mmCIF file of C-alpha atoms in Angstrom:
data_model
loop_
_atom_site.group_PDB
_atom_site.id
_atom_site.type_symbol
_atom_site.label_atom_id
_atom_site.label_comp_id
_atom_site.label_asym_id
_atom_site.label_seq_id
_atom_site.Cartn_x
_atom_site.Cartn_y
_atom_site.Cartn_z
ATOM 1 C CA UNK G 1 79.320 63.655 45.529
ATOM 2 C CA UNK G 2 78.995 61.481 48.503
ATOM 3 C CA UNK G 3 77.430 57.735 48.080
ATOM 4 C CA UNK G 4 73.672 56.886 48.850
ATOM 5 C CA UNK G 5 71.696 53.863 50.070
ATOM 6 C CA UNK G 6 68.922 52.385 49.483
ATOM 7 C CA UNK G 7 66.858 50.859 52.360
ATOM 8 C CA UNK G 8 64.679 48.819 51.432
ATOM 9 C CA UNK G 9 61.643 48.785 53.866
ATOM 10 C CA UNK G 10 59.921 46.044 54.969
ATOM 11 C CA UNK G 11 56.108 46.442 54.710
ATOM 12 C CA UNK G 12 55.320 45.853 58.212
ATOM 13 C CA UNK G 13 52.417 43.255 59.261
ATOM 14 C CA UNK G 14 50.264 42.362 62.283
ATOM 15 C CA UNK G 15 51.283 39.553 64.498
ATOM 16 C CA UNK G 16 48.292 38.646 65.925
ATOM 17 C CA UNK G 17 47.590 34.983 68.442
ATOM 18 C CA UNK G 18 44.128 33.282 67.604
ATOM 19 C CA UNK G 19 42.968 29.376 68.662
ATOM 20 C CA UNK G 20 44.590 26.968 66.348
ATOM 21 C CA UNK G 21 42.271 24.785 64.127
ATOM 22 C CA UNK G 22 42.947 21.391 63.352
ATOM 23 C CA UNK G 23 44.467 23.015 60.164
ATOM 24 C CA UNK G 24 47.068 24.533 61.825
ATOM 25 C CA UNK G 25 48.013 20.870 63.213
ATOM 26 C CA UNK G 26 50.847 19.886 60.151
ATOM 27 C CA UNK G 27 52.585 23.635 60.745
ATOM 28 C CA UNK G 28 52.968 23.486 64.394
ATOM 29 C CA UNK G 29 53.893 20.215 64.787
ATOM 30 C CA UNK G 30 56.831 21.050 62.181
ATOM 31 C CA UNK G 31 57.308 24.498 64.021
ATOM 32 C CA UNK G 32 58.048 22.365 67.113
ATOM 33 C CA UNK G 33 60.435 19.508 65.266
ATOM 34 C CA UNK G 34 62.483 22.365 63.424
ATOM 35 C CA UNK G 35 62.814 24.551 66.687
ATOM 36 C CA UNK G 36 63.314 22.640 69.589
ATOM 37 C CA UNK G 37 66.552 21.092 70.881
ATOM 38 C CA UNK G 38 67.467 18.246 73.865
ATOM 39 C CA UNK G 39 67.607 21.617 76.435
ATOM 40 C CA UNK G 40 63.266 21.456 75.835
ATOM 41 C CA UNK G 41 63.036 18.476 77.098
ATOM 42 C CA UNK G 42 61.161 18.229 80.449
ATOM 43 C CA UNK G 43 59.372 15.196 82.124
ATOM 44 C CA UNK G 44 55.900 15.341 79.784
ATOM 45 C CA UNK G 45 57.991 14.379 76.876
ATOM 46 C CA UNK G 46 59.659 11.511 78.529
ATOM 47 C CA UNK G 47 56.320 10.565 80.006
ATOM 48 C CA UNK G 48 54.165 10.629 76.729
ATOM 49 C CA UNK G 49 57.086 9.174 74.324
ATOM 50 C CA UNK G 50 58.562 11.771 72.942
ATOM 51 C CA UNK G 51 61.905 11.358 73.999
ATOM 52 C CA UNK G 52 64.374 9.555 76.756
ATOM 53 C CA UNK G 53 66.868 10.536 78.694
ATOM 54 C CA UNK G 54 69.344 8.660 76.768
ATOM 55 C CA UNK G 55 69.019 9.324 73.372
ATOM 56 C CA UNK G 56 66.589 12.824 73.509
ATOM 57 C CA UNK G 57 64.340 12.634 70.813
ATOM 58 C CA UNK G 58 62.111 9.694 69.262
ATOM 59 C CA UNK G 59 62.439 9.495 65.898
ATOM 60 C CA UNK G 60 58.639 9.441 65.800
ATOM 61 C CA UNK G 61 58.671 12.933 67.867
ATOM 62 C CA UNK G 62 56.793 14.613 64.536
ATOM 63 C CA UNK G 63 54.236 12.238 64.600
ATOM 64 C CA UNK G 64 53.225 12.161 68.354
ATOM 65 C CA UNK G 65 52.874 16.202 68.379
ATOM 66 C CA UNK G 66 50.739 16.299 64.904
ATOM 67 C CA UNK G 67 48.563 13.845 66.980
ATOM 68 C CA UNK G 68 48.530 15.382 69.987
ATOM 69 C CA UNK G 69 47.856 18.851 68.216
ATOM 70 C CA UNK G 70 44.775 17.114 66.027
ATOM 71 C CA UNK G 71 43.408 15.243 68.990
ATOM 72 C CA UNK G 72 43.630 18.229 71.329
ATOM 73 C CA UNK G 73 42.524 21.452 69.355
ATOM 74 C CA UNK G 74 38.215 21.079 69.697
ATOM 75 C CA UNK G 75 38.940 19.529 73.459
ATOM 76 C CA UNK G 76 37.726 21.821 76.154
ATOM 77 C CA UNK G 77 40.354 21.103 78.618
ATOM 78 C CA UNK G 78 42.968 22.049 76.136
ATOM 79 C CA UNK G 79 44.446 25.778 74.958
ATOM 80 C CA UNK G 80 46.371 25.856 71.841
ATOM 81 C CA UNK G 81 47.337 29.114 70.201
ATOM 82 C CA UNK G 82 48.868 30.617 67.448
ATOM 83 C CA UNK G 83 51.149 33.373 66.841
ATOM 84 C CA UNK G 84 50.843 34.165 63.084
ATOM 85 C CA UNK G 85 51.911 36.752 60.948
ATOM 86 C CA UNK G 86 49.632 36.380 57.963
ATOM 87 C CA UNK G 87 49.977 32.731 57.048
ATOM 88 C CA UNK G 88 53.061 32.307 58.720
ATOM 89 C CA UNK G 89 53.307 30.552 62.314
ATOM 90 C CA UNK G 90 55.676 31.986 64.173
ATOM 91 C CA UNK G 91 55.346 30.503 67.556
ATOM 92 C CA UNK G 92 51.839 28.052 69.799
ATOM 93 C CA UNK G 93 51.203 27.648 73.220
ATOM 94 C CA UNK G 94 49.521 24.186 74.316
ATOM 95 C CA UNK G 95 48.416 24.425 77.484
ATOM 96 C CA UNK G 96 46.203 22.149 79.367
ATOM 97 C CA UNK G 97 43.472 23.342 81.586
ATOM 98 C CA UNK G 98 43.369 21.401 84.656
ATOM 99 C CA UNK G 99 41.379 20.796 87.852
ATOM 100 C CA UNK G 100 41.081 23.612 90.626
ATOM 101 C CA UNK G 101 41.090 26.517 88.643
ATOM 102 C CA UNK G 102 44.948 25.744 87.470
ATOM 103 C CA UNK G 103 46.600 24.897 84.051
ATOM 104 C CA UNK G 104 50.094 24.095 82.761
ATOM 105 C CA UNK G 105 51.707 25.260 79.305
ATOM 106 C CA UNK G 106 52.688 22.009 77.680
ATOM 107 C CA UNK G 107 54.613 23.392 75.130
ATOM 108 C CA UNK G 108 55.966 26.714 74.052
ATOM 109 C CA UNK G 109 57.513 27.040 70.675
ATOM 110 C CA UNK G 110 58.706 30.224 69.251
ATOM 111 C CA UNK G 111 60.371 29.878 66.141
ATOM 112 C CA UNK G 112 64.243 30.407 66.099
ATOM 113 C CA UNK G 113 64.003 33.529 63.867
ATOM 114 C CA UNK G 114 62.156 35.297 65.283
ATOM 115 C CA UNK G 115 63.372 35.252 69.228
ATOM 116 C CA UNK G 116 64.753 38.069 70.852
ATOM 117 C CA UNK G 117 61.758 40.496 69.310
ATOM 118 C CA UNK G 118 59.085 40.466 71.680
ATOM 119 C CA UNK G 119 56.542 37.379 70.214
ATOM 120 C CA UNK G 120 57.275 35.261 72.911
ATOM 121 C CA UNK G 121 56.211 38.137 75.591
ATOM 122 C CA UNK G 122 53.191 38.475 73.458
ATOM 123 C CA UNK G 123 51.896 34.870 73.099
ATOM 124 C CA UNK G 124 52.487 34.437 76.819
ATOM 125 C CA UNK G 125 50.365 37.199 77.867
ATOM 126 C CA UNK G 126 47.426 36.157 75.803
ATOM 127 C CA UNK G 127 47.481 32.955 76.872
ATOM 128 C CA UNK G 128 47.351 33.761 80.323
ATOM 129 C CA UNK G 129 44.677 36.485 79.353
ATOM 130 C CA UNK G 130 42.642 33.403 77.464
ATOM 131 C CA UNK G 131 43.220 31.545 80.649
ATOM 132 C CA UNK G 132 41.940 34.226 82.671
ATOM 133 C CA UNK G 133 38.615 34.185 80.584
ATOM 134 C CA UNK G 134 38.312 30.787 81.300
ATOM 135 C CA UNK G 135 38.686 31.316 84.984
ATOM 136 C CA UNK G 136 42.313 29.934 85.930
ATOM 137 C CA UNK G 137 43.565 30.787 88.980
ATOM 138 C CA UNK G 138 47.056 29.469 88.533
ATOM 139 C CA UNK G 139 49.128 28.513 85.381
ATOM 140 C CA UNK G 140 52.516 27.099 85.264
ATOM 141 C CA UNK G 141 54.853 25.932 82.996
ATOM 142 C CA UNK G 142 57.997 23.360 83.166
ATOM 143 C CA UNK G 143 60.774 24.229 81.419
ATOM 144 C CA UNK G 144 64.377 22.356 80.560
ATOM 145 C CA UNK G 145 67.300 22.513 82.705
ATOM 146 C CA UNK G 146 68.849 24.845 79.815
ATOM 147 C CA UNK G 147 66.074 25.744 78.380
ATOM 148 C CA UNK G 148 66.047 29.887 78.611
#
């Protein structure tokens, strides 16, 4: 008689990208700590004191992104969303809507796990589709030297 397995199937759930709430502040801001590395680092995190050149990260990196998050989630010149799959975060966009019909994707976070699978595809195209509602033209986004 020959051997069996057993597969044990994974009971599959939506991924779905929504605005972020000021709830949503603590998990993102840890979302961005645990998964980002000195190859994210681009001139907006030097400029607003995130990191240096030198050393990469601030120490205080947490803090400045939970308050950036909380300050910036009910601002109308401001995008942030979420990529959940049922109360987990997976992955945000913060993009910042700017003058001339343009904005620029401050930060893109994906969560380590769960690259490679097609969520980072996803929360890109809706925030360019949210963009497009709001009637942005252009959007761009700065990314590290080794940052792929």
């Amino acid at each position: 008689m020959g051997r069996s397995k057993v597969l044990r199937l994974r009971k599959q759930t939506e991924v779905i990208v929504s605005k972020a709430t000021s709830s949503d502040a603590y998990k993102l801001a840890k979302l961005f700590v645990d998964n980002v590395d000195k190859t994210y680092i681009t001139t907006g995190e030097i400029l607003y004191s995130r990191a240096t050149l030198e050393s990469g990260w601030n120490l205080d990196a947490y803090d400045k992104v939970y308050e950036e998050i909380l300050q910036s989630v009910d601002e109308k010149d401001r995008l942030i969303l979420v990529l959940r799959e049922e109360e987990s975060v997976l992955g945000f966009t913060f993009t910042a809507i700017l003058q001339n019909n343009c904005a620029e994707i401050w930060d893109f976070v994906v969560d380590l796990k769960h690259r490679g699978l097609g969520y980072g595809k996803k929360l890109y195209d809706s925030t360019l589709e949210e963009c497009k509602k709001l009637g942005i033209q252009a959007v761009f986004l700065e990314v590290g030297n080794d940052n792929h």
